[in-house]
Coordinates of N, CA, C and O in Angstrom, one line a residue:
M1 N 0.8 -1.2 0.0 CA 0.0 0.0 0.0 C 0.9 1.3 0.0 O 0.5 2.3 -0.6
D2 N 2.0 1.2 0.7 CA 2.9 2.4 0.8 C 3.5 2.7 -0.6 O 3.6 3.8 -1.0
A3 N 3.7 1.6 -1.4 CA 4.3 1.8 -2.7 C 3.3 2.5 -3.6 O 3.6 3.4 -4.4
V4 N 2.0 2.1 -3.5 CA 1.0 2.7 -4.3 C 0.8 4.2 -4.0 O 0.7 5.1 -4.8
L5 N 0.7 4.5 -2.7 CA 0.5 5.9 -2.2 C 1.7 6.7 -2.6 O 1.6 7.9 -3.0
G6 N 2.9 6.1 -2.5 CA 4.1 6.9 -2.9 C 4.2 7.2 -4.4 O 4.6 8.3 -4.8
F7 N 3.7 6.2 -5.2 CA 3.6 6.4 -6.6 C 2.6 7.5 -7.0 O 2.9 8.4 -7.8
V8 N 1.4 7.4 -6.4 CA 0.4 8.4 -6.6 C 0.9 9.8 -6.2 O 0.7 10.8 -6.9
G9 N 1.5 9.9 -5.0 CA 2.0 11.1 -4.5 C 3.1 11.7 -5.4 O 3.1 12.9 -5.7
G10 N 4.0 10.8 -5.9 CA 5.0 11.3 -6.8 C 4.4 11.8 -8.1 O 4.9 12.8 -8.7
I11 N 3.4 11.1 -8.7 CA 2.8 11.6 -9.9 C 2.1 12.9 -9.7 O 2.2 13.9 -10.5
F12 N 1.4 13.1 -8.5 CA 0.7 14.3 -8.2 C 1.7 15.5 -8.1 O 1.5 16.6 -8.6
K13 N 2.8 15.2 -7.4 CA 3.9 16.2 -7.2 C 4.4 16.7 -8.6 O 4.6 17.9 -8.9
Q14 N 4.7 15.7 -9.4 CA 5.3 16.0 -10.7 C 4.3 16.8 -11.6 O 4.7 17.8 -12.2
V15 N 3.1 16.4 -11.6 CA 2.0 17.1 -12.4 C 1.8 18.5 -11.9 O 1.7 19.5 -12.6
A16 N 1.7 18.6 -10.5 CA 1.5 19.9 -9.9 C 2.6 20.9 -10.2 O 2.4 22.0 -10.6
F17 N 3.9 20.4 -10.1 CA 5.0 21.2 -10.3 C 5.2 21.6 -11.8 O 5.5 22.8 -12.1
E18 N 5.0 20.7 -12.7 CA 5.2 20.9 -14.1 C 4.1 21.7 -14.7 O 4.3 22.5 -15.6
L19 N 2.8 21.5 -14.3 CA 1.7 22.2 -14.9 C 1.3 23.5 -14.1 O 1.0 24.5 -14.7
L20 N 1.3 23.4 -12.8 CA 0.8 24.5 -12.0 C 1.8 25.6 -11.7 O 1.5 26.8 -11.8
F21 N 3.0 25.2 -11.3 CA 4.0 26.1 -10.8 C 5.0 26.5 -11.9 O 5.7 27.5 -11.7
F22 N 5.2 25.7 -12.9 CA 6.2 26.0 -13.9 C 5.9 27.3 -14.7 O 6.8 28.2 -14.8
W23 N 4.7 27.5 -15.1 CA 4.3 28.7 -15.9 C 4.4 30.0 -15.2 O 5.0 31.0 -15.7
P24 N 3.9 30.1 -13.9 CA 4.2 31.4 -13.2 C 5.7 31.7 -13.0 O 6.1 32.8 -13.1
G25 N 6.4 30.6 -12.7 CA 7.9 30.8 -12.5 C 8.6 31.2 -13.8 O 9.4 32.0 -13.8
W26 N 8.1 30.6 -14.9 CA 8.7 30.9 -16.2 C 8.5 32.3 -16.6 O 9.4 33.0 -17.0
L27 N 7.2 32.8 -16.4 CA 6.8 34.1 -16.7 C 7.6 35.1 -15.9 O 8.1 36.1 -16.4
A28 N 7.7 34.9 -14.6 CA 8.4 35.8 -13.7 C 9.9 35.9 -14.0 O 10.4 37.0 -14.0
L29 N 10.5 34.7 -14.3 CA 11.9 34.8 -14.6 C 12.1 35.5 -16.0 O 13.1 36.1 -16.1
K30 N 11.2 35.3 -16.9 CA 11.4 36.0 -18.2 C 11.3 37.5 -18.0 O 12.1 38.2 -18.6
V31 N 10.4 37.9 -17.1 CA 10.3 39.4 -16.9 C 11.5 39.9 -16.1 O 12.1 40.9 -16.5
L32 N 12.0 39.1 -15.1 CA 13.1 39.6 -14.3 C 14.4 39.6 -15.1 O 15.3 40.4 -14.8
T33 N 14.6 38.7 -16.0 CA 15.8 38.6 -16.7 C 15.7 39.2 -18.1 O 16.6 39.0 -18.9
L34 N 14.7 39.9 -18.4 CA 14.4 40.6 -19.7 C 14.5 39.6 -20.8 O 15.0 39.9 -21.9
G35 N 13.9 38.4 -20.6 CA 13.8 37.4 -21.7 C 14.9 36.5 -21.9 O 14.9 35.7 -22.9
K36 N 16.0 36.6 -21.1 CA 17.2 35.7 -21.4 C 17.1 34.4 -20.8 O 17.7 33.4 -21.2
F37 N 16.4 34.2 -19.7 CA 16.3 33.0 -19.0 C 14.8 32.8 -18.6 O 14.2 33.7 -18.2
P38 N 14.2 31.6 -18.6 CA 14.7 30.3 -19.0 C 14.5 30.1 -20.5 O 13.6 30.7 -21.1
K39 N 15.3 29.3 -21.1 CA 15.1 29.0 -22.5 C 14.1 27.8 -22.7 O 13.8 27.5 -23.8
L40 N 13.7 27.2 -21.6 CA 12.7 26.1 -21.7 C 11.4 26.6 -22.1 O 10.9 27.7 -21.6
T41 N 10.7 25.9 -23.0 CA 9.3 26.3 -23.3 C 8.3 25.1 -23.1 O 7.1 25.4 -22.9
K42 N 8.8 23.9 -23.1 CA 7.9 22.7 -22.9 C 8.5 21.9 -21.8 O 9.5 21.1 -22.0
P43 N 8.0 21.9 -20.6 CA 8.6 21.2 -19.5 C 8.5 19.7 -19.7 O 9.4 19.0 -19.2
G44 N 7.6 19.2 -20.4 CA 7.5 17.7 -20.6 C 8.5 17.2 -21.6 O 8.8 16.0 -21.6
R45 N 8.9 18.0 -22.5 CA 9.8 17.6 -23.6 C 11.2 17.9 -23.4 O 12.1 17.2 -24.0
D46 N 11.5 18.8 -22.5 CA 12.9 19.1 -22.2 C 13.4 18.2 -21.1 O 13.9 18.7 -20.0
I47 N 13.4 16.9 -21.3 CA 13.7 16.0 -20.2 C 15.2 16.0 -19.9 O 15.6 15.7 -18.8
N48 N 16.1 16.5 -20.8 CA 17.5 16.6 -20.5 C 17.8 17.7 -19.5 O 18.8 17.7 -18.8
D49 N 16.9 18.7 -19.5 CA 17.1 19.9 -18.6 C 16.1 19.8 -17.5 O 15.5 20.8 -17.1
Y50 N 15.8 18.6 -17.0 CA 14.8 18.5 -15.9 C 15.2 19.2 -14.6 O 14.3 19.7 -13.9
G51 N 16.5 19.4 -14.4 CA 16.9 20.2 -13.2 C 16.5 21.6 -13.4 O 16.1 22.3 -12.4
D52 N 16.5 22.2 -14.6 CA 16.1 23.5 -14.9 C 14.6 23.6 -14.7 O 14.0 24.6 -14.2
V53 N 13.9 22.6 -15.1 CA 12.4 22.6 -15.0 C 12.0 22.6 -13.5 O 11.1 23.4 -13.1
Q54 N 12.7 21.8 -12.7 CA 12.4 21.9 -11.3 C 12.8 23.2 -10.7 O 12.0 23.7 -9.8
A55 N 13.9 23.8 -11.1 CA 14.3 25.1 -10.5 C 13.2 26.2 -10.9 O 12.9 27.0 -10.0
V56 N 12.8 26.2 -12.1 CA 11.7 27.1 -12.5 C 10.5 26.9 -11.7 O 9.8 27.8 -11.3
S57 N 10.1 25.6 -11.5 CA 8.9 25.3 -10.8 C 9.0 25.7 -9.3 O 8.0 26.2 -8.8
Y58 N 10.2 25.5 -8.7 CA 10.3 26.0 -7.3 C 10.2 27.5 -7.2 O 9.6 28.1 -6.3
F59 N 10.8 28.2 -8.2 CA 10.6 29.7 -8.3 C 9.1 30.0 -8.5 O 8.6 31.0 -7.9
G60 N 8.4 29.2 -9.2 CA 7.0 29.4 -9.4 C 6.2 29.2 -8.1 O 5.2 30.0 -7.9
V61 N 6.6 28.3 -7.3 CA 6.0 28.1 -6.0 C 6.2 29.4 -5.2 O 5.2 29.9 -4.6
F62 N 7.4 30.0 -5.2 CA 7.7 31.2 -4.5 C 6.8 32.4 -5.0 O 6.2 33.1 -4.3
V63 N 6.7 32.5 -6.3 CA 5.9 33.5 -6.9 C 4.4 33.4 -6.6 O 3.7 34.4 -6.2
V64 N 3.9 32.2 -6.6 CA 2.5 32.0 -6.3 C 2.2 32.3 -4.8 O 1.2 33.0 -4.5
L65 N 3.1 31.9 -3.9 CA 2.9 32.2 -2.5 C 3.0 33.7 -2.3 O 2.3 34.2 -1.5
L66 N 4.0 34.3 -2.9 CA 4.1 35.8 -2.8 C 2.8 36.5 -3.3 O 2.4 37.5 -2.7
A67 N 2.3 36.0 -4.4 CA 1.0 36.6 -4.9 C -0.1 36.4 -3.9 O -0.9 37.3 -3.7
L68 N -0.2 35.2 -3.3 CA -1.3 34.9 -2.4 C -1.1 35.8 -1.1 O -2.1 36.4 -0.6
V69 N 0.1 36.0 -0.6 CA 0.3 36.9 0.5 C -0.1 38.3 0.2 O -0.7 39.0 1.0
A70 N 0.3 38.8 -1.0 CA -0.1 40.1 -1.4 C -1.6 40.3 -1.6 O -2.1 41.3 -1.2
I71 N -2.3 39.3 -2.1 CA -3.7 39.4 -2.2 C -4.4 39.4 -0.8 O -5.3 40.3 -0.6
V72 N -3.9 38.6 0.1 CA -4.5 38.6 1.4 C -4.2 39.9 2.1 O -5.1 40.4 2.8
K73 N -3.0 40.4 2.0 CA -2.7 41.6 2.7 C -3.4 42.9 2.2 O -3.9 43.7 3.0
Y74 N -3.6 43.0 0.9 CA -4.1 44.2 0.3 C -5.6 44.0 -0.2 O -6.1 44.9 -0.9
W75 N -6.2 42.9 0.2 CA -7.6 42.7 -0.2 C -8.5 43.7 0.6 O -8.4 43.8 1.8
P76 N -9.4 44.4 -0.1 CA -10.2 45.4 0.6 C -11.2 44.7 1.5 O -11.8 43.7 1.1
T77 N -11.3 45.3 2.7 CA -12.3 44.7 3.7 C -13.4 45.6 4.0 O -13.4 46.8 3.8

């Protein structure tokens, strides 16, 4: 049972990072570096650069969390 849950969790993590967090991180890095980085455009096909995909995805997590904090802080009450 642990193997099945580990497999499902790993698939969920990979899908969430590649689909949900890659694109906000990619966009923020493109804006911050004036279009020079990252050169990746398709996270599923650039398997040789998977470390870069993960780095962009982690930056995407940071960007999403920062946006959520800004929304909560400045939301009109």
